[in-house]
Amino acid sequence: MNPPLAAREDREALIAGLADGAVDAIATDHAPHEPALKDVEFDKAPFGILGFETALALSLEQLVHSGRISLMRMIELFTTGPARVLGIERKLAAGRPADLTIFSTTHEWTYDVKQSPSKSRNSPFDARAFKGAPIVTVVAGRIIYRM
């Protein structure tokens, strides 16, 4: 996390920007580091936490389930928003390979960092219960993840 989490007022301003369209995209800067690199004094540790595995559930919890943004707005922030920022045209169409994630807004689960495929174990969300999760991920028309 670079920069580290800011003050509450800054976080609230970011959420307001997500809601009103000032912010175009949600992305993760998944920056995993070996545990030995993180098990040092705070100012000597490299920036970064596991982020990809909890991004959807956290967004659902903090933004959608809380009523701060609509589900459709969250989907836009994860899909067409980043594509627009990067100048990429992405859409589902017959005969084109699909890149998509099918997710549940209600599936309840608990994050266990020890089960992560990442080389890192640095997550503030270990053992946290969530509501909402990816069920299937398809890349280039092939299923690469299934719950």
Short mmCIF file of N, CA and C in Angstrom, two decimals:
data_model
loop_
_atom_site.label_atom_id
_atom_site.label_comp_id
_atom_site.label_asym_id
_atom_site.label_seq_id
_atom_site.Cartn_x
_atom_site.Cartn_y
_atom_site.Cartn_z
N MET A 1 0.86 -1.15 0.00
CA MET A 1 0.00 0.00 0.00
C MET A 1 0.91 1.22 0.00
N ASN A 2 0.97 1.82 -1.14
CA ASN A 2 1.87 2.94 -1.27
C ASN A 2 1.13 4.07 -1.96
N PRO A 3 0.73 5.09 -1.28
CA PRO A 3 1.04 5.36 0.13
C PRO A 3 0.18 4.53 1.07
N PRO A 4 0.58 4.44 2.33
CA PRO A 4 -0.25 3.72 3.30
C PRO A 4 -1.64 4.35 3.43
N LEU A 5 -2.56 3.63 4.05
CA LEU A 5 -3.91 4.15 4.21
C LEU A 5 -3.90 5.54 4.82
N ALA A 6 -4.71 6.40 4.28
CA ALA A 6 -4.76 7.79 4.72
C ALA A 6 -5.77 7.97 5.86
N ALA A 7 -5.99 9.20 6.21
CA ALA A 7 -6.94 9.55 7.26
C ALA A 7 -8.36 9.20 6.83
N ARG A 8 -9.25 9.08 7.80
CA ARG A 8 -10.66 8.76 7.52
C ARG A 8 -11.26 9.73 6.51
N GLU A 9 -10.95 11.01 6.64
CA GLU A 9 -11.51 12.01 5.72
C GLU A 9 -11.07 11.72 4.28
N ASP A 10 -9.83 11.30 4.11
CA ASP A 10 -9.33 10.97 2.77
C ASP A 10 -10.03 9.74 2.21
N ARG A 11 -10.24 8.74 3.06
CA ARG A 11 -10.94 7.53 2.61
C ARG A 11 -12.38 7.85 2.24
N GLU A 12 -13.03 8.69 3.01
CA GLU A 12 -14.41 9.09 2.70
C GLU A 12 -14.47 9.88 1.40
N ALA A 13 -13.47 10.73 1.14
CA ALA A 13 -13.43 11.48 -0.11
C ALA A 13 -13.24 10.54 -1.30
N LEU A 14 -12.43 9.50 -1.12
CA LEU A 14 -12.24 8.52 -2.18
C LEU A 14 -13.55 7.79 -2.48
N ILE A 15 -14.27 7.40 -1.44
CA ILE A 15 -15.56 6.72 -1.63
C ILE A 15 -16.55 7.66 -2.33
N ALA A 16 -16.54 8.93 -1.95
CA ALA A 16 -17.42 9.90 -2.62
C ALA A 16 -17.07 9.99 -4.11
N GLY A 17 -15.78 9.96 -4.42
CA GLY A 17 -15.34 9.99 -5.82
C GLY A 17 -15.74 8.77 -6.59
N LEU A 18 -15.75 7.62 -5.93
CA LEU A 18 -16.23 6.39 -6.57
C LEU A 18 -17.71 6.53 -6.90
N ALA A 19 -18.45 7.10 -5.97
CA ALA A 19 -19.90 7.22 -6.14
C ALA A 19 -20.29 8.25 -7.18
N ASP A 20 -19.59 9.39 -7.21
CA ASP A 20 -20.02 10.48 -8.10
C ASP A 20 -19.36 10.47 -9.48
N GLY A 21 -18.48 9.51 -9.73
CA GLY A 21 -17.87 9.39 -11.04
C GLY A 21 -16.53 10.08 -11.19
N ALA A 22 -16.06 10.76 -10.16
CA ALA A 22 -14.74 11.41 -10.24
C ALA A 22 -13.62 10.39 -10.34
N VAL A 23 -13.83 9.21 -9.77
CA VAL A 23 -12.86 8.11 -9.85
C VAL A 23 -13.38 7.13 -10.89
N ASP A 24 -12.51 6.73 -11.81
CA ASP A 24 -12.90 5.92 -12.96
C ASP A 24 -12.79 4.42 -12.76
N ALA A 25 -11.96 3.96 -11.82
CA ALA A 25 -11.68 2.54 -11.76
C ALA A 25 -11.26 2.10 -10.36
N ILE A 26 -11.50 0.83 -10.09
CA ILE A 26 -10.94 0.16 -8.92
C ILE A 26 -9.96 -0.87 -9.46
N ALA A 27 -8.78 -0.87 -8.92
CA ALA A 27 -7.78 -1.86 -9.30
C ALA A 27 -6.99 -2.24 -8.06
N THR A 28 -6.36 -3.39 -8.11
CA THR A 28 -5.51 -3.78 -6.98
C THR A 28 -4.06 -3.65 -7.40
N ASP A 29 -3.26 -3.22 -6.48
CA ASP A 29 -1.82 -3.21 -6.67
C ASP A 29 -1.30 -4.38 -5.83
N HIS A 30 -1.72 -5.56 -6.24
CA HIS A 30 -1.34 -6.78 -5.52
C HIS A 30 0.18 -6.82 -5.48
N ALA A 31 0.74 -6.60 -4.31
CA ALA A 31 2.19 -6.52 -4.16
C ALA A 31 2.64 -7.51 -3.09
N PRO A 32 2.66 -8.78 -3.42
CA PRO A 32 3.06 -9.77 -2.41
C PRO A 32 4.57 -9.78 -2.23
N HIS A 33 4.98 -9.98 -0.99
CA HIS A 33 6.39 -10.11 -0.67
C HIS A 33 6.57 -11.31 0.24
N GLU A 34 7.71 -11.96 0.11
CA GLU A 34 8.03 -13.08 0.98
C GLU A 34 7.89 -12.63 2.43
N PRO A 35 7.40 -13.51 3.31
CA PRO A 35 7.23 -13.14 4.72
C PRO A 35 8.48 -12.56 5.37
N ALA A 36 9.64 -13.07 5.02
CA ALA A 36 10.88 -12.57 5.64
C ALA A 36 11.12 -11.09 5.32
N LEU A 37 10.67 -10.63 4.15
CA LEU A 37 10.85 -9.23 3.79
C LEU A 37 9.90 -8.32 4.57
N LYS A 38 8.77 -8.86 5.00
CA LYS A 38 7.78 -8.06 5.71
C LYS A 38 7.96 -8.12 7.23
N ASP A 39 8.68 -9.09 7.72
CA ASP A 39 8.85 -9.28 9.16
C ASP A 39 10.03 -8.46 9.67
N VAL A 40 9.96 -7.15 9.40
CA VAL A 40 10.98 -6.20 9.82
C VAL A 40 10.27 -4.95 10.33
N GLU A 41 11.03 -3.95 10.77
CA GLU A 41 10.43 -2.70 11.22
C GLU A 41 9.58 -2.11 10.09
N PHE A 42 8.48 -1.46 10.45
CA PHE A 42 7.52 -0.96 9.47
C PHE A 42 8.18 -0.13 8.38
N ASP A 43 9.06 0.80 8.76
CA ASP A 43 9.65 1.70 7.77
C ASP A 43 10.72 1.03 6.90
N LYS A 44 11.10 -0.21 7.22
CA LYS A 44 12.08 -0.95 6.42
C LYS A 44 11.42 -1.99 5.52
N ALA A 45 10.15 -2.26 5.75
CA ALA A 45 9.45 -3.28 4.96
C ALA A 45 9.03 -2.70 3.62
N PRO A 46 9.03 -3.52 2.56
CA PRO A 46 8.53 -3.04 1.27
C PRO A 46 7.03 -2.80 1.35
N PHE A 47 6.55 -1.84 0.57
CA PHE A 47 5.13 -1.56 0.51
C PHE A 47 4.40 -2.76 -0.07
N GLY A 48 3.15 -2.96 0.32
CA GLY A 48 2.32 -3.95 -0.33
C GLY A 48 1.68 -4.95 0.60
N ILE A 49 0.49 -5.37 0.21
CA ILE A 49 -0.25 -6.43 0.89
C ILE A 49 -0.90 -7.29 -0.18
N LEU A 50 -1.42 -8.42 0.22
CA LEU A 50 -2.28 -9.19 -0.67
C LEU A 50 -3.54 -8.36 -0.89
N GLY A 51 -3.97 -8.19 -2.10
CA GLY A 51 -5.15 -7.38 -2.35
C GLY A 51 -6.15 -8.01 -3.30
N PHE A 52 -5.66 -8.75 -4.24
CA PHE A 52 -6.51 -9.30 -5.29
C PHE A 52 -7.59 -10.23 -4.74
N GLU A 53 -7.24 -11.06 -3.77
CA GLU A 53 -8.14 -12.10 -3.26
C GLU A 53 -9.33 -11.56 -2.49
N THR A 54 -9.21 -10.37 -1.93
CA THR A 54 -10.29 -9.80 -1.13
C THR A 54 -10.93 -8.56 -1.75
N ALA A 55 -10.45 -8.13 -2.92
CA ALA A 55 -10.92 -6.88 -3.52
C ALA A 55 -12.43 -6.88 -3.78
N LEU A 56 -12.93 -7.95 -4.37
CA LEU A 56 -14.36 -8.01 -4.67
C LEU A 56 -15.19 -7.99 -3.39
N ALA A 57 -14.84 -8.85 -2.45
CA ALA A 57 -15.61 -8.94 -1.20
C ALA A 57 -15.56 -7.63 -0.42
N LEU A 58 -14.41 -7.00 -0.36
CA LEU A 58 -14.30 -5.71 0.34
C LEU A 58 -15.12 -4.63 -0.36
N SER A 59 -15.10 -4.63 -1.68
CA SER A 59 -15.88 -3.64 -2.43
C SER A 59 -17.37 -3.85 -2.22
N LEU A 60 -17.79 -5.10 -2.25
CA LEU A 60 -19.19 -5.38 -1.96
C LEU A 60 -19.56 -4.90 -0.56
N GLU A 61 -18.73 -5.26 0.41
CA GLU A 61 -19.01 -4.90 1.81
C GLU A 61 -19.02 -3.40 2.04
N GLN A 62 -17.95 -2.74 1.64
CA GLN A 62 -17.77 -1.33 1.96
C GLN A 62 -18.53 -0.38 1.05
N LEU A 63 -18.85 -0.82 -0.16
CA LEU A 63 -19.48 0.08 -1.11
C LEU A 63 -20.92 -0.29 -1.46
N VAL A 64 -21.16 -1.55 -1.79
CA VAL A 64 -22.49 -1.95 -2.26
C VAL A 64 -23.42 -2.30 -1.10
N HIS A 65 -23.02 -3.26 -0.27
CA HIS A 65 -23.90 -3.66 0.84
C HIS A 65 -24.17 -2.49 1.79
N SER A 66 -23.24 -1.56 1.87
CA SER A 66 -23.41 -0.39 2.74
C SER A 66 -24.29 0.68 2.09
N GLY A 67 -24.63 0.51 0.81
CA GLY A 67 -25.49 1.46 0.11
C GLY A 67 -24.76 2.68 -0.43
N ARG A 68 -23.44 2.68 -0.44
CA ARG A 68 -22.70 3.84 -0.92
C ARG A 68 -22.69 3.94 -2.44
N ILE A 69 -22.65 2.80 -3.13
CA ILE A 69 -22.76 2.79 -4.59
C ILE A 69 -23.64 1.60 -4.99
N SER A 70 -24.11 1.63 -6.22
CA SER A 70 -24.93 0.51 -6.72
C SER A 70 -24.03 -0.64 -7.15
N LEU A 71 -24.61 -1.81 -7.26
CA LEU A 71 -23.88 -2.97 -7.75
C LEU A 71 -23.37 -2.71 -9.17
N MET A 72 -24.20 -2.10 -10.00
CA MET A 72 -23.79 -1.81 -11.38
C MET A 72 -22.61 -0.85 -11.41
N ARG A 73 -22.59 0.13 -10.52
CA ARG A 73 -21.46 1.06 -10.46
C ARG A 73 -20.18 0.31 -10.05
N MET A 74 -20.28 -0.59 -9.09
CA MET A 74 -19.11 -1.36 -8.68
C MET A 74 -18.59 -2.19 -9.85
N ILE A 75 -19.49 -2.83 -10.57
CA ILE A 75 -19.07 -3.64 -11.73
C ILE A 75 -18.36 -2.75 -12.76
N GLU A 76 -18.91 -1.59 -13.03
CA GLU A 76 -18.27 -0.65 -13.95
C GLU A 76 -16.87 -0.27 -13.47
N LEU A 77 -16.71 -0.03 -12.18
CA LEU A 77 -15.41 0.36 -11.64
C LEU A 77 -14.36 -0.73 -11.78
N PHE A 78 -14.79 -1.99 -11.82
CA PHE A 78 -13.86 -3.10 -11.98
C PHE A 78 -13.66 -3.52 -13.44
N THR A 79 -14.53 -3.09 -14.34
CA THR A 79 -14.50 -3.63 -15.71
C THR A 79 -14.30 -2.53 -16.76
N THR A 80 -15.37 -1.87 -17.16
CA THR A 80 -15.26 -0.89 -18.23
C THR A 80 -14.47 0.35 -17.80
N GLY A 81 -14.49 0.67 -16.52
CA GLY A 81 -13.70 1.81 -16.04
C GLY A 81 -12.21 1.64 -16.30
N PRO A 82 -11.60 0.55 -15.81
CA PRO A 82 -10.18 0.34 -16.09
C PRO A 82 -9.89 0.22 -17.59
N ALA A 83 -10.76 -0.45 -18.34
CA ALA A 83 -10.55 -0.58 -19.79
C ALA A 83 -10.52 0.79 -20.45
N ARG A 84 -11.44 1.66 -20.03
CA ARG A 84 -11.49 3.02 -20.59
C ARG A 84 -10.21 3.79 -20.25
N VAL A 85 -9.75 3.69 -18.99
CA VAL A 85 -8.53 4.37 -18.57
C VAL A 85 -7.34 3.91 -19.40
N LEU A 86 -7.29 2.61 -19.71
CA LEU A 86 -6.18 2.04 -20.47
C LEU A 86 -6.38 2.12 -21.99
N GLY A 87 -7.53 2.59 -22.42
CA GLY A 87 -7.80 2.69 -23.85
C GLY A 87 -8.03 1.35 -24.51
N ILE A 88 -8.61 0.42 -23.78
CA ILE A 88 -8.87 -0.93 -24.28
C ILE A 88 -10.37 -1.10 -24.47
N GLU A 89 -10.77 -1.63 -25.60
CA GLU A 89 -12.18 -1.94 -25.80
C GLU A 89 -12.41 -3.38 -25.35
N ARG A 90 -13.25 -3.56 -24.35
CA ARG A 90 -13.56 -4.88 -23.82
C ARG A 90 -15.07 -5.03 -23.79
N LYS A 91 -15.57 -6.06 -24.45
CA LYS A 91 -17.01 -6.33 -24.38
C LYS A 91 -17.24 -7.80 -24.70
N LEU A 92 -18.34 -8.28 -24.22
CA LEU A 92 -18.75 -9.65 -24.53
C LEU A 92 -19.46 -9.64 -25.86
N ALA A 93 -19.06 -10.55 -26.74
CA ALA A 93 -19.70 -10.64 -28.05
C ALA A 93 -19.56 -12.06 -28.58
N ALA A 94 -20.55 -12.48 -29.34
CA ALA A 94 -20.52 -13.82 -29.94
C ALA A 94 -19.26 -13.99 -30.78
N GLY A 95 -18.60 -15.13 -30.62
CA GLY A 95 -17.41 -15.44 -31.39
C GLY A 95 -16.12 -14.85 -30.85
N ARG A 96 -16.19 -14.07 -29.77
CA ARG A 96 -15.00 -13.49 -29.17
C ARG A 96 -14.72 -14.19 -27.85
N PRO A 97 -13.44 -14.40 -27.53
CA PRO A 97 -13.12 -15.03 -26.23
C PRO A 97 -13.63 -14.17 -25.08
N ALA A 98 -14.14 -14.82 -24.06
CA ALA A 98 -14.69 -14.12 -22.91
C ALA A 98 -13.66 -14.01 -21.79
N ASP A 99 -13.57 -12.85 -21.19
CA ASP A 99 -12.84 -12.63 -19.95
C ASP A 99 -13.89 -12.12 -18.97
N LEU A 100 -14.26 -12.93 -18.00
CA LEU A 100 -15.30 -12.52 -17.08
C LEU A 100 -15.21 -13.27 -15.76
N THR A 101 -15.86 -12.69 -14.78
CA THR A 101 -15.98 -13.33 -13.47
C THR A 101 -17.45 -13.39 -13.11
N ILE A 102 -17.89 -14.57 -12.74
CA ILE A 102 -19.25 -14.76 -12.22
C ILE A 102 -19.10 -14.75 -10.71
N PHE A 103 -19.89 -13.92 -10.04
CA PHE A 103 -19.73 -13.82 -8.60
C PHE A 103 -21.08 -13.81 -7.89
N SER A 104 -21.01 -14.12 -6.62
CA SER A 104 -22.18 -14.08 -5.74
C SER A 104 -22.07 -12.86 -4.85
N THR A 105 -23.17 -12.19 -4.64
CA THR A 105 -23.18 -11.06 -3.69
C THR A 105 -23.53 -11.53 -2.28
N THR A 106 -23.88 -12.81 -2.15
CA THR A 106 -24.36 -13.30 -0.85
C THR A 106 -23.55 -14.45 -0.25
N HIS A 107 -22.64 -15.04 -1.04
CA HIS A 107 -21.87 -16.18 -0.53
C HIS A 107 -21.04 -15.75 0.69
N GLU A 108 -21.22 -16.45 1.80
CA GLU A 108 -20.47 -16.12 3.01
C GLU A 108 -19.25 -17.02 3.13
N TRP A 109 -18.12 -16.40 3.45
CA TRP A 109 -16.86 -17.13 3.56
C TRP A 109 -15.91 -16.38 4.48
N THR A 110 -14.89 -17.06 4.91
CA THR A 110 -13.88 -16.46 5.77
C THR A 110 -12.53 -16.57 5.07
N TYR A 111 -11.84 -15.46 4.98
CA TYR A 111 -10.54 -15.43 4.32
C TYR A 111 -9.49 -16.09 5.20
N ASP A 112 -8.75 -17.02 4.62
CA ASP A 112 -7.67 -17.71 5.32
C ASP A 112 -6.40 -17.51 4.51
N VAL A 113 -5.55 -16.61 4.98
CA VAL A 113 -4.34 -16.27 4.24
C VAL A 113 -3.44 -17.47 4.03
N LYS A 114 -3.51 -18.47 4.91
CA LYS A 114 -2.68 -19.67 4.75
C LYS A 114 -3.10 -20.49 3.52
N GLN A 115 -4.32 -20.29 3.04
CA GLN A 115 -4.81 -21.01 1.86
C GLN A 115 -4.52 -20.25 0.56
N SER A 116 -3.93 -19.09 0.66
CA SER A 116 -3.65 -18.27 -0.51
C SER A 116 -2.58 -18.90 -1.39
N PRO A 117 -2.75 -18.84 -2.71
CA PRO A 117 -1.70 -19.32 -3.61
C PRO A 117 -0.53 -18.33 -3.72
N SER A 118 -0.67 -17.15 -3.14
CA SER A 118 0.37 -16.14 -3.21
C SER A 118 1.59 -16.54 -2.39
N LYS A 119 2.75 -16.02 -2.77
CA LYS A 119 3.96 -16.26 -1.99
C LYS A 119 3.96 -15.46 -0.70
N SER A 120 3.09 -14.48 -0.60
CA SER A 120 3.02 -13.63 0.57
C SER A 120 1.96 -14.13 1.56
N ARG A 121 2.03 -13.67 2.76
CA ARG A 121 1.02 -13.96 3.78
C ARG A 121 0.61 -12.67 4.48
N ASN A 122 0.87 -11.54 3.83
CA ASN A 122 0.68 -10.23 4.44
C ASN A 122 -0.69 -9.66 4.08
N SER A 123 -1.68 -9.94 4.92
CA SER A 123 -3.02 -9.41 4.70
C SER A 123 -3.63 -9.02 6.04
N PRO A 124 -4.19 -7.82 6.11
CA PRO A 124 -4.89 -7.43 7.34
C PRO A 124 -6.26 -8.10 7.47
N PHE A 125 -6.65 -8.88 6.46
CA PHE A 125 -7.99 -9.47 6.44
C PHE A 125 -8.03 -10.95 6.78
N ASP A 126 -6.91 -11.51 7.23
CA ASP A 126 -6.87 -12.91 7.61
C ASP A 126 -7.93 -13.18 8.68
N ALA A 127 -8.69 -14.23 8.50
CA ALA A 127 -9.75 -14.68 9.41
C ALA A 127 -10.97 -13.77 9.41
N ARG A 128 -11.07 -12.85 8.48
CA ARG A 128 -12.23 -11.96 8.39
C ARG A 128 -13.34 -12.63 7.59
N ALA A 129 -14.55 -12.50 8.06
CA ALA A 129 -15.72 -13.05 7.38
C ALA A 129 -16.20 -12.04 6.32
N PHE A 130 -16.58 -12.57 5.16
CA PHE A 130 -17.06 -11.75 4.06
C PHE A 130 -18.38 -12.29 3.53
N LYS A 131 -19.08 -11.40 2.83
CA LYS A 131 -20.31 -11.77 2.14
C LYS A 131 -20.17 -11.32 0.69
N GLY A 132 -19.98 -12.29 -0.20
CA GLY A 132 -19.77 -12.02 -1.61
C GLY A 132 -18.43 -12.58 -2.04
N ALA A 133 -18.44 -13.31 -3.18
CA ALA A 133 -17.21 -13.95 -3.62
C ALA A 133 -17.28 -14.31 -5.09
N PRO A 134 -16.10 -14.38 -5.75
CA PRO A 134 -16.08 -14.90 -7.11
C PRO A 134 -16.42 -16.39 -7.10
N ILE A 135 -17.18 -16.83 -8.08
CA ILE A 135 -17.57 -18.23 -8.19
C ILE A 135 -16.81 -18.90 -9.33
N VAL A 136 -16.74 -18.23 -10.48
CA VAL A 136 -16.05 -18.75 -11.66
C VAL A 136 -15.35 -17.57 -12.35
N THR A 137 -14.12 -17.80 -12.80
CA THR A 137 -13.40 -16.82 -13.61
C THR A 137 -13.04 -17.46 -14.94
N VAL A 138 -13.33 -16.73 -16.02
CA VAL A 138 -13.06 -17.19 -17.37
C VAL A 138 -12.10 -16.19 -18.02
N VAL A 139 -11.01 -16.69 -18.58
CA VAL A 139 -10.04 -15.85 -19.29
C VAL A 139 -9.83 -16.45 -20.68
N ALA A 140 -9.97 -15.62 -21.69
CA ALA A 140 -9.84 -16.05 -23.08
C ALA A 140 -10.73 -17.25 -23.37
N GLY A 141 -11.91 -17.25 -22.77
CA GLY A 141 -12.88 -18.31 -23.02
C GLY A 141 -12.65 -19.59 -22.22
N ARG A 142 -11.62 -19.64 -21.37
CA ARG A 142 -11.32 -20.84 -20.59
C ARG A 142 -11.54 -20.57 -19.11
N ILE A 143 -12.16 -21.53 -18.41
CA ILE A 143 -12.33 -21.42 -16.97
C ILE A 143 -10.98 -21.61 -16.31
N ILE A 144 -10.55 -20.58 -15.54
CA ILE A 144 -9.27 -20.70 -14.83
C ILE A 144 -9.45 -20.77 -13.32
N TYR A 145 -10.65 -20.48 -12.85
CA TYR A 145 -10.94 -20.59 -11.42
C TYR A 145 -12.38 -21.01 -11.25
N ARG A 146 -12.59 -21.93 -10.34
CA ARG A 146 -13.95 -22.33 -9.96
C ARG A 146 -13.94 -22.58 -8.47
N MET A 147 -14.89 -21.96 -7.79
CA MET A 147 -14.99 -22.12 -6.34
C MET A 147 -15.29 -23.57 -6.00
#
